[in-house]
XYZ file of C-alpha atoms in Angstrom:
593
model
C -0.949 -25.427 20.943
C -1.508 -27.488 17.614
C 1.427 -27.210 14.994
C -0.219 -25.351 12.715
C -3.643 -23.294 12.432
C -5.963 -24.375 9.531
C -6.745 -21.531 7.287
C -10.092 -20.211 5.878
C -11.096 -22.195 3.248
C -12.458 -18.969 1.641
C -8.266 -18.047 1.026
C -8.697 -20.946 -1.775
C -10.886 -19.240 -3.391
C -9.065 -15.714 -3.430
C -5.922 -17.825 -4.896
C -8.332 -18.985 -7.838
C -9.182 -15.319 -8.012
C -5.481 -14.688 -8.942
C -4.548 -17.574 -10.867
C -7.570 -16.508 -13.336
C -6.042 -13.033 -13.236
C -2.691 -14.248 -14.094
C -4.752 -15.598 -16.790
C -6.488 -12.520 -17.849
C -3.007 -10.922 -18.357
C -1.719 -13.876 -20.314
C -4.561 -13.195 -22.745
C -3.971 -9.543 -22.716
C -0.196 -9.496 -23.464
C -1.026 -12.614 -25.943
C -3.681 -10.012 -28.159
C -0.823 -7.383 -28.596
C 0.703 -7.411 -31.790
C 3.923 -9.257 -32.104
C 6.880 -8.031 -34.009
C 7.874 -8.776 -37.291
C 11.422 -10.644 -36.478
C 9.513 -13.639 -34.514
C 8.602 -15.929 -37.040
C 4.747 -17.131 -37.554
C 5.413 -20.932 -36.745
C 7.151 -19.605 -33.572
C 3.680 -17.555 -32.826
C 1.419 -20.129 -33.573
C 3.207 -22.585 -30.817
C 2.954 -19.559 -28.439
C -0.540 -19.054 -28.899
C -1.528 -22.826 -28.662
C 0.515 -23.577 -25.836
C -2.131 -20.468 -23.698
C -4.985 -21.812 -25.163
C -4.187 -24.855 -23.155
C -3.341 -23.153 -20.160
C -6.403 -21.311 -20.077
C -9.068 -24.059 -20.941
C -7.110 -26.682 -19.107
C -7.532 -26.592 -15.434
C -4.139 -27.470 -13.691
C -2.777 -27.330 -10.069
C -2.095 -23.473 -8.889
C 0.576 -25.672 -7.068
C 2.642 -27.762 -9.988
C 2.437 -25.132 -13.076
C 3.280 -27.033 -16.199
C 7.265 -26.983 -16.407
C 7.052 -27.778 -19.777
C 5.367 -24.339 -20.665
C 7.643 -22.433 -18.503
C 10.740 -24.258 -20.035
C 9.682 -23.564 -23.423
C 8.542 -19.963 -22.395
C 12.221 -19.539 -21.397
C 13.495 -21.085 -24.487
C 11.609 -18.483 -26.945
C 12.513 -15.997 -24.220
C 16.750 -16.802 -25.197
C 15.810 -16.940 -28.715
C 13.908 -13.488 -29.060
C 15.784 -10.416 -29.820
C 12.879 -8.093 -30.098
C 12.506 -5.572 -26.807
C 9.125 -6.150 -27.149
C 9.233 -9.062 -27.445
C 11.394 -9.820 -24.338
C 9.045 -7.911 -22.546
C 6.031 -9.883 -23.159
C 7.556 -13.068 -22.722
C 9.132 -11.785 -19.236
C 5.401 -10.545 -18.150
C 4.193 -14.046 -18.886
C 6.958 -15.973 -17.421
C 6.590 -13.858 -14.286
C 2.446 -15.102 -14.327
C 3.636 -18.795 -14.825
C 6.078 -18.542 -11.921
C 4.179 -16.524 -9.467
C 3.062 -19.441 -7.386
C 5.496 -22.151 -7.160
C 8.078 -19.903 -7.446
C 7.441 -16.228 -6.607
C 11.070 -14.994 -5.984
C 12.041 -15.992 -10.035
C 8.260 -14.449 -10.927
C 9.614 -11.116 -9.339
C 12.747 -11.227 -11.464
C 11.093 -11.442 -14.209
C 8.658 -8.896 -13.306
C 11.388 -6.591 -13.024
C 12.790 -7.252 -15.918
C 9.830 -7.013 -17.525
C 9.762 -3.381 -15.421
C 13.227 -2.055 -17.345
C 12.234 -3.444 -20.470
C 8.739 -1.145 -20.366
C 10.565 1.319 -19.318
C 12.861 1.167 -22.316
C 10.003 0.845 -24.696
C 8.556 4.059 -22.949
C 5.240 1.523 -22.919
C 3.212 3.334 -19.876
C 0.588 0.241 -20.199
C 3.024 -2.615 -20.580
C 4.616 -0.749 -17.582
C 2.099 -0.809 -15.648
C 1.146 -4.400 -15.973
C 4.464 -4.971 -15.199
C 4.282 -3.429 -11.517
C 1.004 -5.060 -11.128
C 3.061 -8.834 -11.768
C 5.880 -7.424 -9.244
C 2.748 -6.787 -6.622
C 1.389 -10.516 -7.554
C 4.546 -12.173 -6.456
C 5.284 -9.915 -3.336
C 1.628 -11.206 -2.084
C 2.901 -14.806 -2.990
C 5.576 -14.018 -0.989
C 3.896 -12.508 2.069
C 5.557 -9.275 1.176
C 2.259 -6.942 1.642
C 3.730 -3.428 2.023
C 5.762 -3.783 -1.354
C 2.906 -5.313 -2.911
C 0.496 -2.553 -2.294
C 3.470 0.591 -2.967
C 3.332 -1.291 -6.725
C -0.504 -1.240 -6.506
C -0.892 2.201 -5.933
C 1.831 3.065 -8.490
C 0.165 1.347 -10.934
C -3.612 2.465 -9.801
C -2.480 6.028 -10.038
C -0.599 5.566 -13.804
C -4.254 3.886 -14.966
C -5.580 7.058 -13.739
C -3.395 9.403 -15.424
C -3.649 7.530 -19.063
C -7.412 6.728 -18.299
C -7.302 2.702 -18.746
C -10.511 1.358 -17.106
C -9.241 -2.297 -17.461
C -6.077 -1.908 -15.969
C -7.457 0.066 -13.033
C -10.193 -2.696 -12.550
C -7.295 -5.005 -12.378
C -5.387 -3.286 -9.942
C -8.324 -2.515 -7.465
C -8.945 -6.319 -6.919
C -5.920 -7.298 -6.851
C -5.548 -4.420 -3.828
C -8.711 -6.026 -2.316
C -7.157 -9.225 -2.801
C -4.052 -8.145 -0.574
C -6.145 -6.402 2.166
C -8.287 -9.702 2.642
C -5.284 -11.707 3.095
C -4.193 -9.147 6.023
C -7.567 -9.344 6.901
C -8.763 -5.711 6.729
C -12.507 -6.792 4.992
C -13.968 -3.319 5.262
C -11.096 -1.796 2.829
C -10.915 -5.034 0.868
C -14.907 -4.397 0.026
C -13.602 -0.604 -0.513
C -11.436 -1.793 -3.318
C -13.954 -4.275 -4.744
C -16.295 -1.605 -5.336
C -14.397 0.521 -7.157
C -13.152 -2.003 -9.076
C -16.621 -3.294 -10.110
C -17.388 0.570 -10.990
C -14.351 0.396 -13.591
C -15.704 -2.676 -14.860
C -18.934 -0.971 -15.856
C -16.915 1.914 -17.669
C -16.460 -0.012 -20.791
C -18.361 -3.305 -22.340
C -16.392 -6.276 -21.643
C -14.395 -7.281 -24.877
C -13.905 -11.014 -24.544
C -14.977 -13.667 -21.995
C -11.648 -13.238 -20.083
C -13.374 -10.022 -18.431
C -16.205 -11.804 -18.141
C -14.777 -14.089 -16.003
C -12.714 -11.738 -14.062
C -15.976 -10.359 -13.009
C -17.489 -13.488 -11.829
C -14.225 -14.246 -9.827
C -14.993 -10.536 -8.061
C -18.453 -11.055 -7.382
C -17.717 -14.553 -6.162
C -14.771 -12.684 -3.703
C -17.149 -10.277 -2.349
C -19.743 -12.406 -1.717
C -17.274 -14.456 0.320
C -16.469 -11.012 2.525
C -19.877 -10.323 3.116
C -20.492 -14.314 4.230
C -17.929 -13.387 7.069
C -19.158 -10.521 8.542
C -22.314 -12.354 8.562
C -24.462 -10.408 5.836
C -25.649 -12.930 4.234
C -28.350 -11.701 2.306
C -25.436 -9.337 0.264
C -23.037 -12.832 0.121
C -26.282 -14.489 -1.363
C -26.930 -12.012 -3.831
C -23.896 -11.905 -4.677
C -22.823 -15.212 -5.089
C -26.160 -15.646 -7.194
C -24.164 -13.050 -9.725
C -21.447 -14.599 -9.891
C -23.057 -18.311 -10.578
C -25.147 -16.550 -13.314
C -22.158 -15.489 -15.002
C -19.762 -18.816 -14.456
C -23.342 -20.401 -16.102
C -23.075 -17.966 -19.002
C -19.368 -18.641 -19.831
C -20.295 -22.686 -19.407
C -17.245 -22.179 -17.023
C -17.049 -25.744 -14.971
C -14.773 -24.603 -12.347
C -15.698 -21.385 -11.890
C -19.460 -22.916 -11.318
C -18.420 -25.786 -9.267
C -16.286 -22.636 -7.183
C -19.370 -20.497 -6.527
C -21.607 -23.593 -5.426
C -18.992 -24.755 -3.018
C -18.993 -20.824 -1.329
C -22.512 -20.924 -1.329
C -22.395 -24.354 0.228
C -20.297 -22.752 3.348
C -23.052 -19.676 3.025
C -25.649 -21.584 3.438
C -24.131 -23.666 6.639
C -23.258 -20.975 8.718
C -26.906 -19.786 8.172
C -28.203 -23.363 9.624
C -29.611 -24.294 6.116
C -27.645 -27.823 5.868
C -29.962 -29.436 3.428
C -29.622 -27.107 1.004
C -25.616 -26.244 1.914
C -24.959 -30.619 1.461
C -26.780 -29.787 -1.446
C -24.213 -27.294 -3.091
C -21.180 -29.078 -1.846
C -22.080 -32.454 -3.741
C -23.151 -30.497 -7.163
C -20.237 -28.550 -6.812
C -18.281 -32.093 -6.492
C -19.969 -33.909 -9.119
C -18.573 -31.470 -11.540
C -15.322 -31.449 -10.633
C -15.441 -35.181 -10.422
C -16.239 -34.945 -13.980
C -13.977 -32.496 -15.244
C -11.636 -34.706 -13.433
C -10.109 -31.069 -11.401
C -8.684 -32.715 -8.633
C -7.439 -29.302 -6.692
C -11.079 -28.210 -6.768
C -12.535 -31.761 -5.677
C -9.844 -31.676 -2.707
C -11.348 -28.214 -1.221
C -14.791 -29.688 -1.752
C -13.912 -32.870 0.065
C -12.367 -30.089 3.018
C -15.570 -28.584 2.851
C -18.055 -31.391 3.355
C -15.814 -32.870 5.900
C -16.102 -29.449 8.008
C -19.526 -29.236 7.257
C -20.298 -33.431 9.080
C -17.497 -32.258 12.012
C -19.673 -29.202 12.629
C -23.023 -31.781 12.432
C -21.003 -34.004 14.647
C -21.327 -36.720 11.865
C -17.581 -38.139 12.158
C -17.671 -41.112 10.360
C -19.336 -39.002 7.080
C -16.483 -36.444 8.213
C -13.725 -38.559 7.963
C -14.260 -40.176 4.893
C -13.689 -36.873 3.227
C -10.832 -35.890 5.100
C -9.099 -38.894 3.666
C -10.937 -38.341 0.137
C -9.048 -34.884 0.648
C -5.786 -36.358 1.722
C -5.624 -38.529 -0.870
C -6.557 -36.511 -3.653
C -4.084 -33.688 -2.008
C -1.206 -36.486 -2.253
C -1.780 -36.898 -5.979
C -1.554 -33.409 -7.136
C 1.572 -33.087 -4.726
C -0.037 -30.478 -2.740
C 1.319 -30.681 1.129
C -0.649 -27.700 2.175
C -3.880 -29.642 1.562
C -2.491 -32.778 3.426
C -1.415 -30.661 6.571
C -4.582 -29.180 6.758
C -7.154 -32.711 6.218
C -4.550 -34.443 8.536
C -4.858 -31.832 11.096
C -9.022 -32.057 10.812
C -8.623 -35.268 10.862
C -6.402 -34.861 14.243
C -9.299 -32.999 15.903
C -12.188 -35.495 14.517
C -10.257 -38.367 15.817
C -9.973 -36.681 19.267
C -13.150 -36.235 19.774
C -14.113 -39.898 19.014
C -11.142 -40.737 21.727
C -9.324 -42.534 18.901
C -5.973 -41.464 20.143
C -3.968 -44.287 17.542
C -5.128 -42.398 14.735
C -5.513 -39.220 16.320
C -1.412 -39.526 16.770
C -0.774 -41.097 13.235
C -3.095 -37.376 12.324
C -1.015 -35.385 14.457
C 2.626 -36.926 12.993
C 1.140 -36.787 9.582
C 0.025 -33.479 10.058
C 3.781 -32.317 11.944
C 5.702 -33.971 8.538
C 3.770 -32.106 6.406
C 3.974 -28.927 8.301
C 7.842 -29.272 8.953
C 8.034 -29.539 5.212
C 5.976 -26.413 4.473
C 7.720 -24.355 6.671
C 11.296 -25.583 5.698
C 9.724 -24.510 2.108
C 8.342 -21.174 3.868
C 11.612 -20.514 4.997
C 13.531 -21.272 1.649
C 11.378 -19.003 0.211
C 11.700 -16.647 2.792
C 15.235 -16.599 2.548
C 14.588 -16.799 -1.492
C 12.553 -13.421 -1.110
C 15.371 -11.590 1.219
C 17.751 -12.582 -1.300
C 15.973 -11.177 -4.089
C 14.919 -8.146 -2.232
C 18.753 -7.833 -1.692
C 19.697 -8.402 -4.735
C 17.076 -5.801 -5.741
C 17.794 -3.318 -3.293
C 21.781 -3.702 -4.585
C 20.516 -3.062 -8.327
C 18.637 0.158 -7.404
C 21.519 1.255 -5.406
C 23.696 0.810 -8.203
C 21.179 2.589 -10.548
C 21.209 5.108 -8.238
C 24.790 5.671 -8.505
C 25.261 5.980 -11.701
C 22.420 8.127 -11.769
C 24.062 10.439 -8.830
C 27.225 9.682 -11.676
C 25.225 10.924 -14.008
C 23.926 13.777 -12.842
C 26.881 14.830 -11.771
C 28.341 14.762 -15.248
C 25.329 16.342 -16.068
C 25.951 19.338 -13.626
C 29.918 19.530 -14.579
C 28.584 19.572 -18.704
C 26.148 22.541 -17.215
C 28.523 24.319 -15.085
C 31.000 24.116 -18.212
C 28.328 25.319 -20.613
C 27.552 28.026 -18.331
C 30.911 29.071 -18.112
C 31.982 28.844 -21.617
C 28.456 31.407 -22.027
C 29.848 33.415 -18.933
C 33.647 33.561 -20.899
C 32.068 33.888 -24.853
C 29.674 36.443 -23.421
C 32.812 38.797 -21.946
C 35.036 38.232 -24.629
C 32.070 39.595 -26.692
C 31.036 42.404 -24.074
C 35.036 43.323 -24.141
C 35.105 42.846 -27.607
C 31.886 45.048 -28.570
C 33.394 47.609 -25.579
C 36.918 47.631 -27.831
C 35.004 48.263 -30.976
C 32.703 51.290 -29.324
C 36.335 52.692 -28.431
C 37.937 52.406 -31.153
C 35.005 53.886 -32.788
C 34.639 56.519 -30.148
C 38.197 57.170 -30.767
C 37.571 57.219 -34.714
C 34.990 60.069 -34.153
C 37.068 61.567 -31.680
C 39.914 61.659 -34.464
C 37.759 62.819 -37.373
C 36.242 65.221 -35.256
C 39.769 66.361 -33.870
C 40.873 66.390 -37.185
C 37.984 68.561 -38.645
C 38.969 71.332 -35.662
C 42.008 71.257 -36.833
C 41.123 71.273 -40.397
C 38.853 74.569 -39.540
C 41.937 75.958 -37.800
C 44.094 75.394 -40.362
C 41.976 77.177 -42.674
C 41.197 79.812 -40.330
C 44.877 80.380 -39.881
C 45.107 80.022 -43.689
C 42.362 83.069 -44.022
C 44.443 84.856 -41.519
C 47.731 84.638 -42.820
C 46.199 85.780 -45.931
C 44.998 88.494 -45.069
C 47.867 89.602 -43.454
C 50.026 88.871 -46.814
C 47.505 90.753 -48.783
C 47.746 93.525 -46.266
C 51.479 93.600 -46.511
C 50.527 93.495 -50.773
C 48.747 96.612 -50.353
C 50.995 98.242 -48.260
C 53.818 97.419 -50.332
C 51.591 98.630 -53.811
C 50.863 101.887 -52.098
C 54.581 102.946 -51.443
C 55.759 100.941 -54.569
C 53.269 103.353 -56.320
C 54.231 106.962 -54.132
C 57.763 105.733 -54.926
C 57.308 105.412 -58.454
C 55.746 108.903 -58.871
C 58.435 110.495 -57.012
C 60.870 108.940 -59.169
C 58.361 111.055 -62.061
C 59.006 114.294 -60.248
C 62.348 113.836 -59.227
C 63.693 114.848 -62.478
C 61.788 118.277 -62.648
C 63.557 119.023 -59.311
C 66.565 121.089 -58.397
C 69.163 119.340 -56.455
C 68.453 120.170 -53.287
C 64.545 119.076 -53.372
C 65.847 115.739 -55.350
C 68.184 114.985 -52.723
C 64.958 115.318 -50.384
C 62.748 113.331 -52.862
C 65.580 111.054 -52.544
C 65.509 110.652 -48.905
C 61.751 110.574 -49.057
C 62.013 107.408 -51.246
C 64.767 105.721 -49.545
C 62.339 105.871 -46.339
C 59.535 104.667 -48.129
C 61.187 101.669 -49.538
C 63.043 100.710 -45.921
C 59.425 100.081 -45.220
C 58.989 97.596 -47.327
C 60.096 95.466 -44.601
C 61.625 92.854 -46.301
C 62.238 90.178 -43.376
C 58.187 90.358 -42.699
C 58.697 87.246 -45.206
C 61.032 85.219 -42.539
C 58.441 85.734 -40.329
C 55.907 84.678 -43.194
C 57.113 81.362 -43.718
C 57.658 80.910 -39.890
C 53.709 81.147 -39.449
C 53.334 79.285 -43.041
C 55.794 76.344 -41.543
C 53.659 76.284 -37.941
C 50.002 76.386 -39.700
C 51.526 73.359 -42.690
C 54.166 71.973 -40.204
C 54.817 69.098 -42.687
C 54.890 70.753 -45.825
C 58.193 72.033 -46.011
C 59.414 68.936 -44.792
C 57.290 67.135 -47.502
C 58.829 69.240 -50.629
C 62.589 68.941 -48.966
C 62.123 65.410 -49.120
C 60.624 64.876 -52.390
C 62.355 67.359 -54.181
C 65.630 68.224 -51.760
C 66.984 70.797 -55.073
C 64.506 73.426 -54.584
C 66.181 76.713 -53.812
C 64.483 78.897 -51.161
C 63.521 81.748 -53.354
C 61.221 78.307 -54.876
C 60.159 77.454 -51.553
C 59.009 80.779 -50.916
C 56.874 80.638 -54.366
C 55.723 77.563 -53.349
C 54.651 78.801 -49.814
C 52.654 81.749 -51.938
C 51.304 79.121 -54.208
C 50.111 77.039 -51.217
C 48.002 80.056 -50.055
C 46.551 80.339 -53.626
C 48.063 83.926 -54.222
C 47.838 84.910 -57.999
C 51.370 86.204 -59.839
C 50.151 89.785 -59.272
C 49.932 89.052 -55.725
C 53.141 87.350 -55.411
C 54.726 89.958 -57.488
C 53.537 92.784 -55.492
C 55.003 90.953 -52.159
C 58.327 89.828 -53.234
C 59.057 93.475 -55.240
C 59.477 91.930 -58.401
C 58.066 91.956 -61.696
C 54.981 89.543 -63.071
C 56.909 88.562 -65.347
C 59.555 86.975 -63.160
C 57.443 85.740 -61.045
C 55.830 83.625 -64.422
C 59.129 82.408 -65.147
C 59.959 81.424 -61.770
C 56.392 79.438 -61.804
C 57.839 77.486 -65.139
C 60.994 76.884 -63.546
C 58.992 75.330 -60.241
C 56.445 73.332 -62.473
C 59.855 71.798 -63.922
C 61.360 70.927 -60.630
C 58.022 69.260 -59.035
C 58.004 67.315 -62.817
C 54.554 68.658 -63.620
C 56.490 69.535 -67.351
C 54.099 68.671 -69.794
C 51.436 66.871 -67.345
C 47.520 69.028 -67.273
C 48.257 69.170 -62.927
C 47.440 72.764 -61.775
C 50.583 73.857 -59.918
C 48.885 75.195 -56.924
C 46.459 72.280 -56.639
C 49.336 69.866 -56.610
C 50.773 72.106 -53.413
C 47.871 72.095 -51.535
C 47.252 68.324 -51.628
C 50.984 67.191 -51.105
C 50.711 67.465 -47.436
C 47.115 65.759 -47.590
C 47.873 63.033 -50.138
C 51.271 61.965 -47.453
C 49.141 62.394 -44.357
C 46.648 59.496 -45.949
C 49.870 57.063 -47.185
């Protein structure tokens, strides 16, 4: 078992396919508006130093350190948000190849700083640069989760270009696992985006030529050529269009495989040298070295070693000068096999060592990187943990500030239930008073009508014997003793009747109907006498003098004077106060203070 297998030599052309769409999203993030705060000088040098990446071919192997260092250096300097996060998504396309685990750093940055922008597109680009350097790393399942994610955001917000960009780059990753039938799926729909809108610059142009150029490669191996043929034959048209060297000089060399594994090796030698010749003269030395790994294929198949080998070693030595290993493992390892066959077994062995250095070296880089990538992913999977934490923290503060709001509601809403309940009571209660005191009100004035008409009673009564009594007295004279002494008697009866102590009992029912108002006068005026109480009792039941005199037996005149005397005593002396109005509201006017 050799060291090492050689790979397809179609995989170099998928890698072109994503160094032009790191590319496509340098221009893209590169036509968005800058802010304000980075000064114009600063944005010219930006802008010139991506014009040279994009019309200068370099190695997809050695990216230009000086860009990246300078990249980082305006990165440092820039306090924009924005800013950052363009200069993070381009850093993150610079670094995907040589050094994917620091592109996926800054691809996650770039992720948090979208994020805080709320910038759904920047966002997305963002997971689509996180998916580019987990298929530099080898890291496939990650990759395509960030795909999808991004594929179904483009969806959502309806972005054609993005969504073309994220199909290929999902047919991209299932080539390299080498599902072709869902890698075509992907290519498909990603051509059907690209007819959605017109193209808006060459860029997309470009990226289209790249996809035809990919598919065509898929359908060479299943063996359909005449769909590889047709189209390759796109994708040439286009690279011819855009006067795009390598991109040309790609397509012929793919056709130049197309061709051979149909048997047509006149016209494949054909492609290969064109496609050589103009990479020989625009001096591309990473695209001459898979041409010189293609022709020397194409003679080992022909069993033409000597034409074979000179192009390994044209390949070797142009690998060696644009420091690319992987192309020296894999000439030195045709070269192994070539040399084999011809029974050269001295060179064969200086093939197989040369080829063993290079591959030790690879995978002791394979395995720093691997080691690179589970570090990252730890690092990463520590971050989210952490964000998750203080999210869990945060929610939970969340639920206490709820469950506190909630209760504060629960304890403002009672206390104004209980208090609303203690205002319907007391107001209950007021009703209940007034109406308790309107019953007794109406009592008090039905005991009032009552008591008067008793008193008046007893005033008749006491008129109608006052008045026999007085016309006995008339006759009494005109009689002779014995009758007088009988008249007498008669008149002595009659005036017993006038029942003198039914006024005890009068005051008794006037004291129990005005409980207070007794009390009230002894208070305020403690030097009434009780023949004044009495008159004020009378007064209270709005009796007029006649009344009063006929009740209490003595004249109207008396009782007049008595009234002066009273009016005196209460100090209503020269004051317009009705006597008996001021009685009947003393007891009222005290119950209010």
């Amino acid at each position: 078992m050799y060291p090492f297998s050689a790979p397809n030599n179609y995989n170099y052309s998928f890698l072109s396919t994503i160094s032009a769409l790191s590319k496509f999203y340098s221009l893209t993030v590169l036509n968005l508006k800058f802010d304000r705060d980075v000064k114009t000088g600063t944005k010219l040098k930006l802008v010139l130093i991506f014009i040279a990446i994009f019309f200068v071919q370099t190695d997809v192997n050695a990216q230009s350190d000086s860009t990246i260092q300078r990249l980082k250096e305006l990165l440092n300097r820039s306090q924009s948000v924005e800013n950052r996060l363009r200069l993070t998504l381009l850093l993150s396309e610079e670094l995907y190849k040589p050094t994917p685990t620091q592109a996926l750093e800054y691809a996650n940055e770039s992720e948090r700083l979208a994020k805080s922008l709320g910038a759904d597109s920047l966002l997305n680009r963002a997971y689509i640069s996180q998916a580019t350097a987990y298929i530099s790393m080898g890291d496939y399942p990650h990759a395509l989760q960030l795909l999808l994610k991004s594929i179904r955001a483009a969806k959502k917000n309806g972005d054609s270009h993005l969504l073309f960009s994220a199909y290929e780059m999902t047919g991209i990753l299932f080539y390299f696992q080498n599902d072709q039938k869902r890698a075509l799926q992907y290519f498909f729909k990603a051509l059907e985006q690209y007819s959605i809108k017109k193209p808006t610059h060459n860029k997309q142009i470009e990226r289209k030529a790249y996809l035809l150029n990919n598919m065509g490669i898929l359908y060479n191996q299943k063996k359909m050529y005449t769909p590889s043929a047709y189209y390759f034959h796109e994708a040439l048209s286009l690279a011819k269009h855009l006067n795009n060297h390598e991109l040309i000089a790609n397509v012929l060399n793919n056709q130049g495989t197309l061709y051979a594994d149909q048997g047509k090796t006149d016209t494949a030698l054909k492609q290969y040298l064109e496609a050589i010749e103009i990479r020989k003269r625009n001096d591309h030395k990473w695209g001459l070295t898979q041409s010189y790994i293609s022709v020397g294929k194409f003679y080992y198949k022909l069993n033409d070693y000597n034409a074979s080998e000179t192009y390994f070693k044209k390949a070797i030595e142009t690998a060696r000068q644009i420091e690319s290993l992987h192309y020296v493992g894999v000439s030195s390892f045709y070269l192994f096999q070539l040399y084999k066959q011809k029974g050269d077994y001295k060179h064969a062995l200086e093939a197989i060592e040369l080829s063993k250095k290079v591959n030790d070296t690879l995978y002791n880089e394979k395995r720093t990187r691997e080691i690179g990538r589970l570090e990252t992913q730890f690092h990463l999977d520590l971050k989210q943990a952490e964000l998750a934490a203080k999210q869990r923290e945060k929610n939970l503060y969340f639920i206490l500030a709820a469950a506190s709001l909630g209760l504060s509601l629960i304890v403002a809403t009672l206390l104004f239930y209980l208090q609303k309940s203690k205002v319907r009571s007391a107001q209950l209660e007021q009703a209940n008073l007034q109406s308790e005191k309107k019953n007794l009100e109406k009592d008090i004035e039905l005991k009032d009508k009552e008591l008067t008409t008793q008193v008046l009673h007893l005033v008749h009564k006491n008129e109608l014997i006052h008045v026999i009594s007085e016309k006995l007295l008339e006759i009494n004279h005109n009689l002779d003793i014995k009758s007088r002494m009988a008249v007498q008697n008669l008149i002595t009866d009659l005036q017993s009747n006038l029942q003198p102590e039914l006024f005890e009992e009068f005051k008794l029912r006037i004291q129990h109907i005005h409980e207070d108002f007794y009390n009230i006068l002894n208070k305020k005026f403690p030097n009434l006498s009780s023949t004044e109480l009495r008159l004020c009792a009378f007064l209270k039941l709005n009796l007029t003098t006649k009344e009063i005199s006929a009740i209490t037996n003595t004249s109207v005149k008396s009782i007049e004077i008595a009234r002066t005397r009273l009016r005196k005593k209460l100090n209503l002396t020269g004051t317009d106060q009705n006597l008996i109005i001021f009685l009947s509201q003393l007891d009222q006017t005290q119950a209010r203070n």
